[in-house]
Short mmCIF file of C-alpha atoms in Angstrom, two decimals:
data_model
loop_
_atom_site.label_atom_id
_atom_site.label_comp_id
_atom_site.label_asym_id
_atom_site.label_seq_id
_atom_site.Cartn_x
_atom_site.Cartn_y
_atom_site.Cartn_z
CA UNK A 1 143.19 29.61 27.13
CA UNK A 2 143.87 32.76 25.60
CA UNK A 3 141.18 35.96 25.30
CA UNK A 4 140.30 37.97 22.85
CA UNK A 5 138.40 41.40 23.71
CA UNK A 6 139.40 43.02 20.74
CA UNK A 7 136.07 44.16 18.27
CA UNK A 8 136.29 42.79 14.98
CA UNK A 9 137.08 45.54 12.20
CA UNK A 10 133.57 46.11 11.18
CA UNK A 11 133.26 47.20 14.85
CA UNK A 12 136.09 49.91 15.10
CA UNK A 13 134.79 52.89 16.57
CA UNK A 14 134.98 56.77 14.98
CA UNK A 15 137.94 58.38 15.50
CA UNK A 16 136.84 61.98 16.40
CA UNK A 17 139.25 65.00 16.96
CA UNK A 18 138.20 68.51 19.70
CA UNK A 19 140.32 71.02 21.20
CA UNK A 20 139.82 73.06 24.21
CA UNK A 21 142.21 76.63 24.29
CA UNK A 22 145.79 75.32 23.96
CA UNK A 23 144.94 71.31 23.75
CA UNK A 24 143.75 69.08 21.08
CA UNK A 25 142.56 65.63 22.32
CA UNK A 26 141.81 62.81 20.81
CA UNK A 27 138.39 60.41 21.38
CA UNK A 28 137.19 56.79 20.07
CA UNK A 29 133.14 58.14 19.30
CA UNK A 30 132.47 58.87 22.63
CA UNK A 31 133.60 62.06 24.84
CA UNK A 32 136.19 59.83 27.27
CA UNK A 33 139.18 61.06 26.36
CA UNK A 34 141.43 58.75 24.57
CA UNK A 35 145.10 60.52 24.62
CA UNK A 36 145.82 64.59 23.81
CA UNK A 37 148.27 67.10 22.64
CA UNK A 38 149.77 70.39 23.58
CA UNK A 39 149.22 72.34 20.43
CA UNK A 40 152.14 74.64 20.49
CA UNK A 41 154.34 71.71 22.10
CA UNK A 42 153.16 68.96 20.29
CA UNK A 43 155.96 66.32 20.97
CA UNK A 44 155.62 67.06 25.45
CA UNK A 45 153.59 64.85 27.03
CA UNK A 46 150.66 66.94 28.43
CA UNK A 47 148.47 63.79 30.76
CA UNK A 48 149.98 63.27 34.21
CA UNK A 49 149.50 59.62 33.68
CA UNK A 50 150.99 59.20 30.68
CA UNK A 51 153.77 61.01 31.71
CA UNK A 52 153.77 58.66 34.19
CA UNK A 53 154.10 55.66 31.90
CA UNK A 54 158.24 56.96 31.15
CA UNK A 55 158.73 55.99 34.80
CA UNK A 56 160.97 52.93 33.45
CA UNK A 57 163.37 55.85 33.01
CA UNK A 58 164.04 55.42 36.89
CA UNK A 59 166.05 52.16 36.19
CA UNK A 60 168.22 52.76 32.93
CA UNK A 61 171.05 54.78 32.66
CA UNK A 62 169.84 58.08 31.62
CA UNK A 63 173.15 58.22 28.95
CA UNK A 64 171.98 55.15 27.56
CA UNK A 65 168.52 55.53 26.31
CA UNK A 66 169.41 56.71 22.72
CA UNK A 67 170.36 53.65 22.01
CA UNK A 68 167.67 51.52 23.41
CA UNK A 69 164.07 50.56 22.20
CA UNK A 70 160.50 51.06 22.57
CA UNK A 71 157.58 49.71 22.20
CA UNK A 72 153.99 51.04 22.56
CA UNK A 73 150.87 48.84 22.44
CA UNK A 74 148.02 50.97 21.74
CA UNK A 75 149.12 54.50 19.76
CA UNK A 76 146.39 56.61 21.54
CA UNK A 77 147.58 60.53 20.54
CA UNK A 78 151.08 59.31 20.00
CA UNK A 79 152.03 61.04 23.41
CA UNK A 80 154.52 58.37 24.11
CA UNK A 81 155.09 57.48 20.92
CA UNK A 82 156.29 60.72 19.93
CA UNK A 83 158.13 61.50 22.84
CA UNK A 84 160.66 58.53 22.43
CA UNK A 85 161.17 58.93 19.17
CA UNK A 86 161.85 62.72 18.79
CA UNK A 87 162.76 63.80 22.50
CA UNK A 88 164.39 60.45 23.76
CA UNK A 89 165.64 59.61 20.25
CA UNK A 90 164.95 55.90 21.01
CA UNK A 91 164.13 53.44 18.36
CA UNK A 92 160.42 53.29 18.55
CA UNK A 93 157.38 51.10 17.60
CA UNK A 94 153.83 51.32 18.15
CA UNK A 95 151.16 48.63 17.53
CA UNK A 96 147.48 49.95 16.75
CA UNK A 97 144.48 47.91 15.83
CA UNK A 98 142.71 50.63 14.31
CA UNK A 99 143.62 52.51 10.95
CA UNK A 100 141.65 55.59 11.39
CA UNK A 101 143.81 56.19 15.27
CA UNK A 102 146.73 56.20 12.73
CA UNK A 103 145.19 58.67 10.11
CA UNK A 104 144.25 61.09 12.60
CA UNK A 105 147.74 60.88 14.64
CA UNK A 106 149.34 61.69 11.33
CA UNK A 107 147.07 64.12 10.51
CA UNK A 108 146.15 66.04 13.87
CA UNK A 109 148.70 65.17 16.32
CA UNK A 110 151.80 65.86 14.14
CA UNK A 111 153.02 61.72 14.46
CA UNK A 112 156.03 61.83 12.04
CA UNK A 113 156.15 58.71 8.98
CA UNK A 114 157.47 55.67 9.34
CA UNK A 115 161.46 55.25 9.18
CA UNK A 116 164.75 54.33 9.95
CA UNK A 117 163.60 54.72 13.60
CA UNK A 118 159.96 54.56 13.61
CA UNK A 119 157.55 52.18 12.79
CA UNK A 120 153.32 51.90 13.10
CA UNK A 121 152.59 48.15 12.94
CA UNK A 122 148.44 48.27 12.32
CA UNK A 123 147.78 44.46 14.00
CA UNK A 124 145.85 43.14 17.28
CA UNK A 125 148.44 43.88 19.74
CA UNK A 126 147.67 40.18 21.46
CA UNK A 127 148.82 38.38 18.79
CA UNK A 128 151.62 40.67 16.46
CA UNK A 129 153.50 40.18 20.36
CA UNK A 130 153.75 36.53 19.94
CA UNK A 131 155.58 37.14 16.90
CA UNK A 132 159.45 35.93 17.13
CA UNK A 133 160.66 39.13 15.60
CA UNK A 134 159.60 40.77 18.99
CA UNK A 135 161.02 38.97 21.41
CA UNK A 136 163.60 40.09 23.69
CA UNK A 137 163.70 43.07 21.88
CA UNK A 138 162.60 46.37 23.88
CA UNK A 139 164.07 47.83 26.88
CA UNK A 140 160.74 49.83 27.62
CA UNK A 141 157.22 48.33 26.41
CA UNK A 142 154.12 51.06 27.37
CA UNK A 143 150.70 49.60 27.30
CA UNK A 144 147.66 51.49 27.07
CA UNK A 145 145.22 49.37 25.66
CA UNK A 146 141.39 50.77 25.70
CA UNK A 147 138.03 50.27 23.67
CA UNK A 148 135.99 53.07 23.42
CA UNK A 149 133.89 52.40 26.68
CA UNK A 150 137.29 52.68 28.06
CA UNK A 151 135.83 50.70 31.15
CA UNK A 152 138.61 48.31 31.70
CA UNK A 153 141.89 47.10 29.88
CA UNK A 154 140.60 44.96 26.67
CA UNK A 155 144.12 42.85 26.98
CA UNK A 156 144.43 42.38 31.16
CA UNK A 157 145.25 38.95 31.63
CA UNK A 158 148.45 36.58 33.05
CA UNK A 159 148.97 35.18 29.71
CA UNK A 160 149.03 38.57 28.11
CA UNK A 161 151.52 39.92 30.46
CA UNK A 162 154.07 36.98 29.97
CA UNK A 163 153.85 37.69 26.36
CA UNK A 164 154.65 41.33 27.69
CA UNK A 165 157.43 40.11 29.77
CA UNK A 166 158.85 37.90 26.76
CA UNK A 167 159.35 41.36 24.90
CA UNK A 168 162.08 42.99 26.95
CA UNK A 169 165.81 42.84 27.68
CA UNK A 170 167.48 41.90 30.39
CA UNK A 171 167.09 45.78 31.79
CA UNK A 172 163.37 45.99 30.51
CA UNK A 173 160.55 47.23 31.50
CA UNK A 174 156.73 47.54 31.13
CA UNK A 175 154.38 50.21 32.36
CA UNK A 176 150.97 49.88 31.79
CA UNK A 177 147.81 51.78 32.76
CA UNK A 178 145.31 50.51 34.60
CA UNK A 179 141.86 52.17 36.56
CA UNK A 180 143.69 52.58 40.11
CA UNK A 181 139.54 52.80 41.63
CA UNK A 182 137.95 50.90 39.66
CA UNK A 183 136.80 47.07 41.09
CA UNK A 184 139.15 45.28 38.57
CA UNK A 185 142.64 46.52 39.86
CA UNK A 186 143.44 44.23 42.55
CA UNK A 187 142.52 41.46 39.56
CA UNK A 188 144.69 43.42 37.00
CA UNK A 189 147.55 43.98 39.55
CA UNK A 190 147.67 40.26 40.37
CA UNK A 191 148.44 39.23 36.66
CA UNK A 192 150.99 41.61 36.33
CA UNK A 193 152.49 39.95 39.21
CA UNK A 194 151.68 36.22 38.58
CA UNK A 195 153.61 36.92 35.22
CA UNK A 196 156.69 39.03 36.42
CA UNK A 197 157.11 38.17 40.25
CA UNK A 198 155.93 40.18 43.22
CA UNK A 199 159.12 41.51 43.76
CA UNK A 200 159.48 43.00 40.01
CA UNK A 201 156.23 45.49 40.49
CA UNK A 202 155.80 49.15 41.48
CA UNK A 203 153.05 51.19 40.96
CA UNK A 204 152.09 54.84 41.54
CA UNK A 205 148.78 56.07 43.80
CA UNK A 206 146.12 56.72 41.32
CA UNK A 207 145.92 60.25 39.33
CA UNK A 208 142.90 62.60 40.18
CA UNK A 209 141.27 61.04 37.27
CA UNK A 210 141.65 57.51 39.04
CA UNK A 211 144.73 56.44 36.62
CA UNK A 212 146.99 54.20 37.79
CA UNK A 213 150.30 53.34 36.47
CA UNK A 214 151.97 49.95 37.27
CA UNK A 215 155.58 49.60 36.08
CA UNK A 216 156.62 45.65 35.95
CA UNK A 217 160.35 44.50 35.45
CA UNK A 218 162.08 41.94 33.80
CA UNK A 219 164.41 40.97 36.74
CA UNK A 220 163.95 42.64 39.87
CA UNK A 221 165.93 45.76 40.80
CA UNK A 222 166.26 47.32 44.38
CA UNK A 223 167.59 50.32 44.13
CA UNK A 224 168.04 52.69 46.97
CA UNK A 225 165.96 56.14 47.41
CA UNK A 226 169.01 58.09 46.85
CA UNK A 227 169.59 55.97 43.45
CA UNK A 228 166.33 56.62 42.44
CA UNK A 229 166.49 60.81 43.48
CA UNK A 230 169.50 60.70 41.42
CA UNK A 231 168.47 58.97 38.73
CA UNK A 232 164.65 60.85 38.97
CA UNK A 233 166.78 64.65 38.75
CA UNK A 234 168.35 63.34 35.94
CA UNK A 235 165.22 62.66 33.86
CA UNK A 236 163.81 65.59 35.12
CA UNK A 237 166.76 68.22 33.79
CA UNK A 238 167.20 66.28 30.57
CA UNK A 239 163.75 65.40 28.99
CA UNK A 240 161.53 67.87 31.76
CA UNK A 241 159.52 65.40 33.20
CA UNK A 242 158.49 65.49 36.80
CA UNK A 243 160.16 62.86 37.94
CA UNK A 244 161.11 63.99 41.35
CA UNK A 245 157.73 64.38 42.24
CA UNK A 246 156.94 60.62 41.17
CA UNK A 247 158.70 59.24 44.11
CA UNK A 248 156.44 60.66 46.00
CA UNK A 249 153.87 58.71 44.80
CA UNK A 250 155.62 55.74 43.33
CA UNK A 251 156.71 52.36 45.20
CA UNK A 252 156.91 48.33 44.78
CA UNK A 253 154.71 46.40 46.08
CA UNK A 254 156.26 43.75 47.57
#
């Protein structure tokens, strides 16, 4: 049986909007912190852990990701949306339950309009997945999907993450965030890998914040520590994230 966590419409909480010196951040009527924004470099990803969601990077050919796709589920700020649009130059798509997360993004975190290249589907991310138009489709799919309690995932479930899995290519990839301390992660980790295989998981140590960032593959890939250092300086010089410093802190878990 499927789950539904999502609130009905009516339900939606306020999208509200504060900034503190150099960052504006984003919040669902409550002061957790639902995604943010460098003012002055609005398309950089300023979280650790959401820079930590690009990790799929590690596993694609760094000359190829132009021409790939993305999917987000859950717009947040836009942070990752944003970022693989303008600074990856991907083909990029975002599902986002509520309107007013749109408005503001538009609005306040300088998320450009719908085009050629990007799209804003507003739908419950559970179901507009099941949709045939999706499948097989992305090479990276980045799920960060929180209510405004932002106590636990609201989609965290096997079923869910086949329909994640059903999304990507042959090379593709989700990451997803998950509370790396909180009871529920040993439950959330063991979907992930009842729906992709054991040997098809990594995940990072938890941020200071207690974020932690699983990364799932289609098929398995074993690639070597010097593959990965290679391919990790080559993300880092081209699109300046620090993804040296994530192999540190980044392993399967098989």
């Amino acid at each position: 049986m499927r789950r539904s966590s999502h609130p009905s419409p009516v339900t939606l909480p306020e999208v509200t909007v504060s900034e503190d010196a150099d960052v504006r951040f984003l919040h669902l009527g409550t002061e957790w912190i639902q995604g943010s924004m460098l003012i002055d470099a609005p398309f950089d990803i300023e979280l650790e852990y959401v820079q930590r969601m690009m990790a799929w990077l590690l596993f694609v050919e760094p000359a190829s990701v132009a021409s790939r796709r993305a999917l987000q589920l859950g717009l947040g700020s836009a942070a990752l949306t944003k970022f693989c649009f303008k600074k990856l130059r991907m083909d990029t798509t975002a599902i986002e339950l509520n309107p007013q997360v749109l408005a503001v993004c538009r609005q306040w975190f300088k998320l450009p309009p719908d085009g050629p290249r990007l799209r804003v589907l507003l739908a419950d991310a559970g179901e507009a997945i099941r949709r045939a138009e999706h499948l097989g489709r992305y090479d990276a799919v980045q799920v960060d999907l929180y209510d405004h309690e932002a106590a636990a995932p609201v989609l965290d479930h096997a079923d869910f993450y086949a329909d994640v899995r059903a999304l990507l290519t042959d090379e593709g990839a989700m990451t997803v965030n998950l509370f790396g301390r909180d009871a529920s992660f040993q439950q959330s980790l063991q979907a992930i890998v009842d729906a992709f295989g054991q040997d098809a998981v990594w995940a990072f140590r938890p941020t200071r914040e207690g974020n932690t960032i699983v990364l799932a593959l289609r098929h398995p890939q074993h690639p070597t520590r010097m593959d990965l250092l290679a391919r990790a300086e080559a993300v880092q010089t081209r699109w300046g994230l620090p993804a040296t410093k994530w192999l540190r802190l980044f392993k399967a878990v098989s």
